[in-house]
Coordinates of C-alpha atoms in Angstrom, one line a residue:
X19 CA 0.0 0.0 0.0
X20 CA 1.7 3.6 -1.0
X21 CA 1.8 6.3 1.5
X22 CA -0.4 8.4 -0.7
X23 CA -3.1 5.9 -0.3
X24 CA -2.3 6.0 3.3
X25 CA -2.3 10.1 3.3
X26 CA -5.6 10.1 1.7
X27 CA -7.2 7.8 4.3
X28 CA -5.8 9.5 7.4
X29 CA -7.6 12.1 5.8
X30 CA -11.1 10.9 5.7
X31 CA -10.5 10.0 9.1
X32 CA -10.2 13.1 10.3
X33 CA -13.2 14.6 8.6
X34 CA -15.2 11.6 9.1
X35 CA -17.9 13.4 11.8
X36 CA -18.6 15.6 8.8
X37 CA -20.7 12.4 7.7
X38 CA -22.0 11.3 10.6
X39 CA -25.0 9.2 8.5
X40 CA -22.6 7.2 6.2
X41 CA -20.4 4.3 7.4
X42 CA -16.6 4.7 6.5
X43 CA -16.1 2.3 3.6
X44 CA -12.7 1.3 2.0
X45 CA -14.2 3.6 -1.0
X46 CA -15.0 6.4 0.7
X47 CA -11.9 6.0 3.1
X48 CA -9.6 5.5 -0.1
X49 CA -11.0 8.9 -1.5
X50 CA -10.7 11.4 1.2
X51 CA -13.6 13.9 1.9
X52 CA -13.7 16.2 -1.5
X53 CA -15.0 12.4 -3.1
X54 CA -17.8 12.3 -0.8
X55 CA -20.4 15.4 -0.8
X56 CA -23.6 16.2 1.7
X57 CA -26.5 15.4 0.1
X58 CA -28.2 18.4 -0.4
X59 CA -31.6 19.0 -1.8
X60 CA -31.7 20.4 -5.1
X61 CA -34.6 23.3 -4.5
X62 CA -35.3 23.3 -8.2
X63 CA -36.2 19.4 -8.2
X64 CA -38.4 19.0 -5.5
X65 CA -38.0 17.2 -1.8
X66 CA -37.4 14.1 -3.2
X67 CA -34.2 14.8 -5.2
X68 CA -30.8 15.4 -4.2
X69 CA -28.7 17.5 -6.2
X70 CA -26.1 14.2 -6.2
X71 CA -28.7 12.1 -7.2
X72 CA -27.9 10.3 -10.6
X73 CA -29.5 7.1 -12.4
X74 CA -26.8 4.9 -14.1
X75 CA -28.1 2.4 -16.6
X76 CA -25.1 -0.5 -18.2
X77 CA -25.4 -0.5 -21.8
X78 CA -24.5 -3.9 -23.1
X79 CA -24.2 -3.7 -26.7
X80 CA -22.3 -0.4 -26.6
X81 CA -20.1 -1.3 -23.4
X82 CA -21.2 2.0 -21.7
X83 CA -23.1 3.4 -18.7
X84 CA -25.3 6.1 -19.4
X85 CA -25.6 8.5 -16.7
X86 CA -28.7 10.5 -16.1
X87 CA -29.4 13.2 -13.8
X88 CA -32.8 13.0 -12.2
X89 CA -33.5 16.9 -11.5
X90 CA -33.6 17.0 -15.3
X91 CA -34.3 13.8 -16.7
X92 CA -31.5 14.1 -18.9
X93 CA -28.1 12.1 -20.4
X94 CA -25.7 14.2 -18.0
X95 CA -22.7 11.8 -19.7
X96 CA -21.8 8.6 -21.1
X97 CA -19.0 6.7 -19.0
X98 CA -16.7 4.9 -21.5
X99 CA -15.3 1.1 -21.1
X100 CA -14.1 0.9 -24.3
X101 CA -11.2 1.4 -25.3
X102 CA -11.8 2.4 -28.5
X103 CA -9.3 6.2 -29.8
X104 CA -6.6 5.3 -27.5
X105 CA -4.0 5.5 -30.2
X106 CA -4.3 7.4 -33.8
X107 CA -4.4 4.6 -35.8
X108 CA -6.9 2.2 -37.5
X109 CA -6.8 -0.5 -35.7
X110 CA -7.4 1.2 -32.4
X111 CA -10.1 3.3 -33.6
X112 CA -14.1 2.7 -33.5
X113 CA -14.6 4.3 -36.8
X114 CA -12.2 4.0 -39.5
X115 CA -12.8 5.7 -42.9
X116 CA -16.4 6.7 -42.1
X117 CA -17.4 3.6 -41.1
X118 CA -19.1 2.6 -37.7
X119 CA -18.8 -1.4 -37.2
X120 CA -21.5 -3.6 -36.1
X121 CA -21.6 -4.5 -32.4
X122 CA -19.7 -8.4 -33.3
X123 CA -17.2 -6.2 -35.5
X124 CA -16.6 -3.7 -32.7
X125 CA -16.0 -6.2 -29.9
X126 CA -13.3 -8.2 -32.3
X127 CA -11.5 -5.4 -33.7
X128 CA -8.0 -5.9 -33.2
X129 CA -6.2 -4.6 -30.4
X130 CA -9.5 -3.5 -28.7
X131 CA -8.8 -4.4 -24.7
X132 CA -12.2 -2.6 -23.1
X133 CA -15.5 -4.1 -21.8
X134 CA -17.1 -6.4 -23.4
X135 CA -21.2 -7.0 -22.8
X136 CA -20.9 -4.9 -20.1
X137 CA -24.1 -6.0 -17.7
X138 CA -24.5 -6.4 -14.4
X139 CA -24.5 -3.1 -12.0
X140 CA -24.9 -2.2 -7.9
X141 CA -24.2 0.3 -5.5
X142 CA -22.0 -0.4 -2.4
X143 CA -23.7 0.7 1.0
X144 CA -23.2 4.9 0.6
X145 CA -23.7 4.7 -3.3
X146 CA -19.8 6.1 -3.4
X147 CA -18.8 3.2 -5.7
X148 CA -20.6 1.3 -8.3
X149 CA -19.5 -2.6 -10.0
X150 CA -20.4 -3.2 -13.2
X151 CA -19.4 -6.8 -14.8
X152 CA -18.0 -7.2 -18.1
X153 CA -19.5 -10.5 -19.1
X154 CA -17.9 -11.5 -22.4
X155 CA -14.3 -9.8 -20.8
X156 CA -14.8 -11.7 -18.0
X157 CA -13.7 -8.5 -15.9
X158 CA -15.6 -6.3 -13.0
X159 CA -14.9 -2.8 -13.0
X160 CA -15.2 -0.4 -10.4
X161 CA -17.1 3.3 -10.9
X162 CA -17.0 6.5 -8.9
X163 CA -20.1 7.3 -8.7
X164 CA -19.2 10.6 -7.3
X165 CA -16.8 11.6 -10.2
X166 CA -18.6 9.7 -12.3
X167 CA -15.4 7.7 -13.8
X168 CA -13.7 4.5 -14.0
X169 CA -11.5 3.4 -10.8
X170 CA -7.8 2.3 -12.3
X171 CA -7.8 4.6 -15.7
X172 CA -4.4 6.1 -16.5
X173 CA -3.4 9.6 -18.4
X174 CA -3.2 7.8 -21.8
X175 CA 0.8 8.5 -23.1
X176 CA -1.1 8.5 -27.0
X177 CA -3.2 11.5 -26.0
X178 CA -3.5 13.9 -28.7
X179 CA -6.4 16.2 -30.4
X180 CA -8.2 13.2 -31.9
X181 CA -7.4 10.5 -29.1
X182 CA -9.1 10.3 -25.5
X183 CA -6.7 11.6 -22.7
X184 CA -7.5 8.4 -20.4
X185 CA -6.4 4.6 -21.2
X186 CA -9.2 2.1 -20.3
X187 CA -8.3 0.0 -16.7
X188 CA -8.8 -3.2 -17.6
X189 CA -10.4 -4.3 -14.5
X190 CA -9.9 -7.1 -12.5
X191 CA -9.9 -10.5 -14.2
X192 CA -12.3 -12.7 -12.5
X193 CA -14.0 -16.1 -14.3
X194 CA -16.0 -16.7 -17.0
X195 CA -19.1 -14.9 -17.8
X196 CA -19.4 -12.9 -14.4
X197 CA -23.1 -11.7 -14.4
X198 CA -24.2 -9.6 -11.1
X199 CA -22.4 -8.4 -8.3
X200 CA -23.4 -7.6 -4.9
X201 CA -21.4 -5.8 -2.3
X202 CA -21.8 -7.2 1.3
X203 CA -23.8 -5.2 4.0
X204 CA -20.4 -3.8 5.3
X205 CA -19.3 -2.7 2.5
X206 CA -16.0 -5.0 2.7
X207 CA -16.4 -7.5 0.0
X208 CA -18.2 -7.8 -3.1
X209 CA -19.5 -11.4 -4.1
X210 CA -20.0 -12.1 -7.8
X211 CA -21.2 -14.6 -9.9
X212 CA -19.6 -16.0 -12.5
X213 CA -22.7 -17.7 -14.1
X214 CA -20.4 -19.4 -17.0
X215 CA -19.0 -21.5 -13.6
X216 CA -20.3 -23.1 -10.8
X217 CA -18.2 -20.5 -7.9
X218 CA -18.9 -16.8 -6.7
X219 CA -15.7 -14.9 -6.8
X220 CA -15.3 -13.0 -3.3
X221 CA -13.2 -9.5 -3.6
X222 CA -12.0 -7.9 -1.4
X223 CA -13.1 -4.7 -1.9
X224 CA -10.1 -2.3 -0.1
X225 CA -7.7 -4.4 -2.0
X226 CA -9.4 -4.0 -5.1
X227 CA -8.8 -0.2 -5.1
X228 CA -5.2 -1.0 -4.4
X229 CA -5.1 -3.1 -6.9
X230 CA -6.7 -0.5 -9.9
X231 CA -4.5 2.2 -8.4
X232 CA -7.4 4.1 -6.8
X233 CA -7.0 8.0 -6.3
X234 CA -3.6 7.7 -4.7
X235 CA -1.2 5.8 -6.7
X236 CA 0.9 7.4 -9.5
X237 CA 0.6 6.3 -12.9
X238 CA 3.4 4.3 -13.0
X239 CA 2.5 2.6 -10.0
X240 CA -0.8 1.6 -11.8
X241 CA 1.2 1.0 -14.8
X242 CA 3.2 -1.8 -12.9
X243 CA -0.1 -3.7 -11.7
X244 CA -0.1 -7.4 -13.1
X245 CA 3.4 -7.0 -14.9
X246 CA 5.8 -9.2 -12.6
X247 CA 4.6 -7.3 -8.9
X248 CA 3.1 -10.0 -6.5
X249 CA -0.2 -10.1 -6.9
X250 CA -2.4 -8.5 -4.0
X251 CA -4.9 -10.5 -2.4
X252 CA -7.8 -9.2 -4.0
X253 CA -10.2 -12.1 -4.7
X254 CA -10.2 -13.1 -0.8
X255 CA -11.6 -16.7 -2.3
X256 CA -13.7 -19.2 -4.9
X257 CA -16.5 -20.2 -3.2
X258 CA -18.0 -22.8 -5.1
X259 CA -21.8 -23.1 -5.3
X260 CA -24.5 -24.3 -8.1
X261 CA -23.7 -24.7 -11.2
X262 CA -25.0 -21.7 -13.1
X263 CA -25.2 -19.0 -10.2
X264 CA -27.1 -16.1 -11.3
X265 CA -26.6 -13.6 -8.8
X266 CA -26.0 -13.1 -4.9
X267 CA -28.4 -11.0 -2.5
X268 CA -28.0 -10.6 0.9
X269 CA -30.3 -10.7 4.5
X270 CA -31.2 -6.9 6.0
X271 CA -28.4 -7.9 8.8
X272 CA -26.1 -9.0 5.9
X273 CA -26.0 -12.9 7.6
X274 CA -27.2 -15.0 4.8
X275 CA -26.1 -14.8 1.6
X276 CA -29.3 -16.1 -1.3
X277 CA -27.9 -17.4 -4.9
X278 CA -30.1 -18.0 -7.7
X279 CA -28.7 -19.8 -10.9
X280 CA -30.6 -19.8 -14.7
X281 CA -29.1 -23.3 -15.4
X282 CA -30.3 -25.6 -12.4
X283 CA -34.1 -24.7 -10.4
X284 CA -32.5 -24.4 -6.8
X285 CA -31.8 -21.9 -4.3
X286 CA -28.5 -22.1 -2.1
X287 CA -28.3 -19.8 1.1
X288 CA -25.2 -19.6 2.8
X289 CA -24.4 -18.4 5.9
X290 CA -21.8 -15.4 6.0
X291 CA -19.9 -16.2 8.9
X292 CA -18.1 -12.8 9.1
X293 CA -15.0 -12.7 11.4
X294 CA -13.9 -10.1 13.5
X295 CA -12.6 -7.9 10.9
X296 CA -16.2 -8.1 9.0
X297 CA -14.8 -10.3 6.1
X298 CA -16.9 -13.8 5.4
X299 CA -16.1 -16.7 6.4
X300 CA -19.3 -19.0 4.2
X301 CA -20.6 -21.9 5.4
X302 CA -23.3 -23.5 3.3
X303 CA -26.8 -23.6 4.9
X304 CA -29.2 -25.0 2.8
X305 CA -29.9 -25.9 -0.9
X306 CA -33.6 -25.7 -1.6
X307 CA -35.6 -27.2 -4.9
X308 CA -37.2 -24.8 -6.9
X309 CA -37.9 -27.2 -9.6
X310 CA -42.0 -26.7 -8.8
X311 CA -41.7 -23.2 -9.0
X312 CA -39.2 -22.7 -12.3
X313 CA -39.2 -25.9 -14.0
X314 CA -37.3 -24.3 -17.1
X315 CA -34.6 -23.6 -14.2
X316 CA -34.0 -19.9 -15.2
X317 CA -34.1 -17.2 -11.9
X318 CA -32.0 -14.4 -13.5
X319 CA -33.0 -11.9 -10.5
X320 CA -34.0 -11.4 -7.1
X321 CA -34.0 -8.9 -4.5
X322 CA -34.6 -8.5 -1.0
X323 CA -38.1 -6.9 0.1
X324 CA -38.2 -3.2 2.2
X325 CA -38.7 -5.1 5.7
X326 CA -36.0 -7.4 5.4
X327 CA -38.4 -10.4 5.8
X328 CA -38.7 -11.8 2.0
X329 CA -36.6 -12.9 -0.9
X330 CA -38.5 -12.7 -4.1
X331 CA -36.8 -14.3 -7.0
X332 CA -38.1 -13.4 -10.8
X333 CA -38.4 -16.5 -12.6
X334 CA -37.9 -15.8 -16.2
X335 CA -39.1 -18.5 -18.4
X336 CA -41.8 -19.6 -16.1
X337 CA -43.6 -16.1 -15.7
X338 CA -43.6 -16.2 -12.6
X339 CA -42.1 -14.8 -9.0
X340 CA -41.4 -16.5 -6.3
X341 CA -41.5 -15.0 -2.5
X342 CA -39.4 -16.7 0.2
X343 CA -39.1 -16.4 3.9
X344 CA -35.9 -15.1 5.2
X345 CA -36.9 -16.0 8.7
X346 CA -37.7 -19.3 8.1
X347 CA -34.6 -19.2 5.2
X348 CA -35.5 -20.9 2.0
X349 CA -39.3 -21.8 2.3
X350 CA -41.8 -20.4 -0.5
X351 CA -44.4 -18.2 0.8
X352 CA -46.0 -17.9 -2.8
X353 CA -45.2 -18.3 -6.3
X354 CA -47.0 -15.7 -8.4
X355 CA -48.1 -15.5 -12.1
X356 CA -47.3 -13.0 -14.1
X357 CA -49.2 -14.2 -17.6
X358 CA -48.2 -15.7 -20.9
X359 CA -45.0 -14.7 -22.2
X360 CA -45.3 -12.6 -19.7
X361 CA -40.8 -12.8 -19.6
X362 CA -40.1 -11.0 -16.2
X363 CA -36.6 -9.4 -16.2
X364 CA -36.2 -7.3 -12.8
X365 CA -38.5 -6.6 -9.8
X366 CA -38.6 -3.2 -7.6
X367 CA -40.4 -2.3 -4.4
X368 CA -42.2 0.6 -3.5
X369 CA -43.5 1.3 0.0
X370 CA -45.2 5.1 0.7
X371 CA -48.2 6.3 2.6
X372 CA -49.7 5.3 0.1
X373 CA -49.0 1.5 -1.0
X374 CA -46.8 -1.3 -1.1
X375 CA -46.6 -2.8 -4.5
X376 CA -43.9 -4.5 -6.4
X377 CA -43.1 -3.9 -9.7
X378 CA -42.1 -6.1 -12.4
X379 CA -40.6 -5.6 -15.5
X380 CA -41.6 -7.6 -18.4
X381 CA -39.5 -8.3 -21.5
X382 CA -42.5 -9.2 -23.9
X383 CA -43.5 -6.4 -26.3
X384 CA -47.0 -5.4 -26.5
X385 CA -49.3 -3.4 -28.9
X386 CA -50.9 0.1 -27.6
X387 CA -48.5 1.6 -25.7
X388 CA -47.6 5.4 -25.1
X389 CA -48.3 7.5 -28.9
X390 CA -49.8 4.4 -30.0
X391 CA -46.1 2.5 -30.3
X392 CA -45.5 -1.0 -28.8
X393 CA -44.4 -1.0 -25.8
X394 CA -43.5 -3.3 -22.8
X395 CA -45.3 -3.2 -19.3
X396 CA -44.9 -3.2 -15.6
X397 CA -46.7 -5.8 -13.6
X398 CA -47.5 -4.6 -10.0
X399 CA -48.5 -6.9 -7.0
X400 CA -50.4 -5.4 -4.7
X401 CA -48.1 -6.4 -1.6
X402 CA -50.6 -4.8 1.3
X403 CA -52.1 -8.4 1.6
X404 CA -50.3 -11.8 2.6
X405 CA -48.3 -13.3 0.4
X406 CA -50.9 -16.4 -0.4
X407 CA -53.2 -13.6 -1.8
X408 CA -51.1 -11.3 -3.7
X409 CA -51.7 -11.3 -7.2
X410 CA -50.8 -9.2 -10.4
X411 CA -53.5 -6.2 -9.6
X412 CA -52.7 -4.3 -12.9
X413 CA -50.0 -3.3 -15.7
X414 CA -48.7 -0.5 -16.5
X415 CA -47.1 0.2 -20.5
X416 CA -43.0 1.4 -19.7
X417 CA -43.0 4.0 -22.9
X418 CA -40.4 1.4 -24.0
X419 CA -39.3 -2.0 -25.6
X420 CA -37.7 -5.2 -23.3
X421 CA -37.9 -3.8 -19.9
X422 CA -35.2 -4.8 -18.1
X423 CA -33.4 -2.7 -15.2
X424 CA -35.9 -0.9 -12.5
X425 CA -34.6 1.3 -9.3
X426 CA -36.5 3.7 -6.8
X427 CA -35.4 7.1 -5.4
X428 CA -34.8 7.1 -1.6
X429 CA -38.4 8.5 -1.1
X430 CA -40.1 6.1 -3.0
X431 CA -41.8 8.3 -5.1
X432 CA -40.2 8.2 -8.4
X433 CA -38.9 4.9 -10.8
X434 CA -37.1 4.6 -13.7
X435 CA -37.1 1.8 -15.9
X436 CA -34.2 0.7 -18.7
X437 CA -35.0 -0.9 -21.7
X438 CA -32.8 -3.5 -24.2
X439 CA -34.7 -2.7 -27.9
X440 CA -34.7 0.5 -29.9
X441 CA -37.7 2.5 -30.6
X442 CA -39.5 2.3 -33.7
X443 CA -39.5 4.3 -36.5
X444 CA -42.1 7.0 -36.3
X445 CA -41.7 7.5 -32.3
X446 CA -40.4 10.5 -31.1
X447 CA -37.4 8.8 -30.0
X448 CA -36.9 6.6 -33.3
X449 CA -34.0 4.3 -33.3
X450 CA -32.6 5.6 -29.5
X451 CA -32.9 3.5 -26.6
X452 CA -34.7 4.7 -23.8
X453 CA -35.2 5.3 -20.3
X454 CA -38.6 6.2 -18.9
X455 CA -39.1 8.0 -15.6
X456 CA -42.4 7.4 -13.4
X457 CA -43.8 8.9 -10.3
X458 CA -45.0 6.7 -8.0
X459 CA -46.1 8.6 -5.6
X460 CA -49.6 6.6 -5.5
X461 CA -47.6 3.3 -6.1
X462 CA -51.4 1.7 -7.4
X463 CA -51.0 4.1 -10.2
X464 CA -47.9 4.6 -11.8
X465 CA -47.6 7.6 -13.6
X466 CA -45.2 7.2 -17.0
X467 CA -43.4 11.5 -16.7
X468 CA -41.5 11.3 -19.6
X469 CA -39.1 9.2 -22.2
X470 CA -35.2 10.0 -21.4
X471 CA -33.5 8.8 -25.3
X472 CA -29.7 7.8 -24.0
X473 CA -28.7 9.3 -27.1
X474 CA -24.4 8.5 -27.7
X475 CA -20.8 8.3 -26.5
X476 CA -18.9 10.7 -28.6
X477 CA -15.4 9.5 -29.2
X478 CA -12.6 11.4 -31.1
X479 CA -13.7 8.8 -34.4
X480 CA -17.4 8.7 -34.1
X481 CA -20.8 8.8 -31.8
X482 CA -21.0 4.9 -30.5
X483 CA -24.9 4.9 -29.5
X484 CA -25.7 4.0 -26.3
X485 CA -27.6 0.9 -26.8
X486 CA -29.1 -2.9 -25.0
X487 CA -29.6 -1.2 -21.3
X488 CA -29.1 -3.9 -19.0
X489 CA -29.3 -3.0 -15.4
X490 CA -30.6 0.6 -13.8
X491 CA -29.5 1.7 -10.0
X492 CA -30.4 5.9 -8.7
X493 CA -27.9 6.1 -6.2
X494 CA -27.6 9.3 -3.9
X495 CA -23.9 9.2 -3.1
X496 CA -23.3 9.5 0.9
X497 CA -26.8 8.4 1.8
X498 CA -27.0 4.7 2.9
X499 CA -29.3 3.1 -0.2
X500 CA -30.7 -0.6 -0.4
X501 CA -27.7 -2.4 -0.1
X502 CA -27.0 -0.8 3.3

């Protein structure tokens, strides 16, 4: 560890009372206080929105993450993992002679060493740092979410007036196909699937700023990473578990540990064991058959309900979700259909004065939506009654095609949605992909506010178009969100 590094933590330290509300991460610890700003309200917005707050959506076609600020509902920038105009010359370059490749092409072009199908996206405790898996690079990479930029990039020595002045981080190497990562309750470690295997790879997450350089290390410290060094112990371990594993979620009191998988119908909880120190020590607990509830065996997503007390898991092929008990970990309270084709991607919670509903967003494209275009819908579940009754109580059209990615705002009173397809000719937003922002204020009665187009990432060559949004998180930097 450099004594920068060291520097820059002794000075967090010292400031730490300024944030009385946020727990001292290794993120916000490696960053010092400037990283790290009070949340204030942005009087222009409303109560409900910070001036911090931002909405980052992974793009996987275009290996980008759009970043939208919520006081406007607009593209605020486009965070590159390419690594497309590092050097002048053709092969490094995204267009060359006026030509923009096809997605395959771009991915394959010679030299290229950025993201590739970048996916799977989360917050750690204070929404300071974001992950986002690369799953055809096989990589994670780490995001300011502060600065908005990529942990580990370097001042690229190729710069020039039609080159970018940053050289991609490559990440940190991992398995293959890593889907979703999840940073424990503490903030310590970050579990991720690698859904190509049958393990999780465990990081340790202070090590893994090390590693990428962080704030504090000089270039050529960063430079020497992975070329003859010792290796730092960054994955803390390979813990094996079923074959296929989807992604990780974790109990309110960050104790159990729930893995899905989209090759075999079964849920494995495993108990944490965290030592003194806070880092895990996993035991398994139980492995439970989901083969009644998901007999295609495909649970891409799950999340943990507002109260801590359920685990609902969105089975994909089936059409339906499934709600588990925490307390009694692993038994299913109620498996609920969602229709024909019905192709649930992600699930949300909302809980306000007045409502508790979960939302469900559903891939399949239907006829009739906003302007007339086709569009794909929210189911909500009316979560007010016990879980034997809850049922799909009404659906709502996104503004969108493929729903995929959903998050809240802290208040509970606003959503946005991500979507995978392109709008269709004659739509206002012909041939973008969209977001769509709702207020939810009356949870019962979602109210579509407006399409956000992602619009591009302009590069030195050429615009790449922001395109295939994956997974959505609002995060309010220095607030404690839901993985807290």
């Amino acid at each position: 560890m450099n004594e920068a590094t060291n520097d820059s933590r002794r000075d967090f330290l010292k400031a730490a009372a300024a944030f009385p509300a946020v727990a001292a991460t290794p993120w916000a610890m490696a960053q010092g206080t400037a990283a790290m700003p009070k949340p204030a309200m942005a009087s222009s917005a409303g109560p409900d929105i910070a001036a911090v707050d931002r909405v980052f959506i992974t793009n996987e076609d275009s290996n980008t993450i759009a970043v939208i600020n919520s006081a406007s509902n607009t593209v605020e920038t486009t965070i590159n993992l390419t690594s497309f105009d590092e050097d002048a010359r053709p092969p490094f370059r995204f267009v060359t002679g006026g030509v923009i490749p096809t997605h395959a092409a771009m991915i394959h072009k010679p030299l290229y060493h950025g993201c590739i199908d970048a996916h799977g996206a989360v917050p750690n405790p204070d929404g300071t740092l974001l992950a986002t898996c690369g799953r055809g690079s096989s990589n994670i990479y780490l995001i300011d979410a502060v600065n908005r930029r990529v942990v580990g990039n370097i001042a690229n020595p190729q710069a020039g007036p039609t080159t970018n002045p940053e050289r991609l981080s490559s990440g940190i190497l991992l398995g293959r196909e890593p889907h979703e990562p999840t940073f424990t309750r503490n903030g310590k470690e970050l579990w991720v699937t690698l859904r190509g295997e049958d393990r999780i790879a465990i990081l340790d997450v202070d090590q893994a700023l090390n590693q990428l350089g962080g704030e504090g290390a000089s270039q050529g410290e960063r430079s020497s990473r992975g070329h003859g060094n010792a290796p730092e112990p960054t994955i803390r371990a390979y813990l094996p578990t079923l074959n296929g594993p989807a992604q990780v979620w974790f109990s309110k009191d960050g104790l159990l540990a729930f893995v899905i998988s989209q090759k075999v119908a079964q849920l494995e909880i495993i108990q944490v064991n965290p030592d003194r120190q806070g880092y895990s020590r996993p035991k398994r607990l139980r492995v439970v058959d989901l083969s009644a509830q998901d007999k295609p065996a495909f649970t891409p997503f799950q999340k943990l309900s507002p109260d801590g007390s359920q685990m609902w898991l969105s089975h994909k092929l089936a059409d339906a979700v499934s709600v588990v008990s925490v307390k009694d970990p692993g038994t299913v309270l109620a498996t609920i259909p969602l229709g024909e084709m019905a192709r649930p991607n992600h699930l949300e919670f909302v809980d306000n004065a007045r409502g508790q509903v979960t939302y469900m967003s559903l891939a399949r494209v239907d006829d009739g939506g906003p302007n007339g275009a086709a569009s794909s819908r929210l189911a909500i579940i009316d979560r007010s009654v016990p879980p034997a009754q809850q049922k799909v109580v009404g659906l709502v059209y996104t503004g969108g095609r493929e729903a995929h990615g959903l998050w809240t705002n802290p208040a509970n009173n606003l959503l946005y949605v991500a979507h995978e397809q392109d709008e269709l000719p004659g739509t206002p937003n012909a041939g973008q992909t969209v977001c769509s922002a709702f207020d939810v204020s009356s949870p019962l009665q979602p109210k579509l506010i407006t399409q956000i187009p992602l619009g591009s990432l302009k590069l030195p060559s050429g615009e790449l178009r922001n395109k295939k949004s994956i997974n959505l998180v609002y995060v309010r930097p220095g607030t404690q969100g839901q993985t807290a």
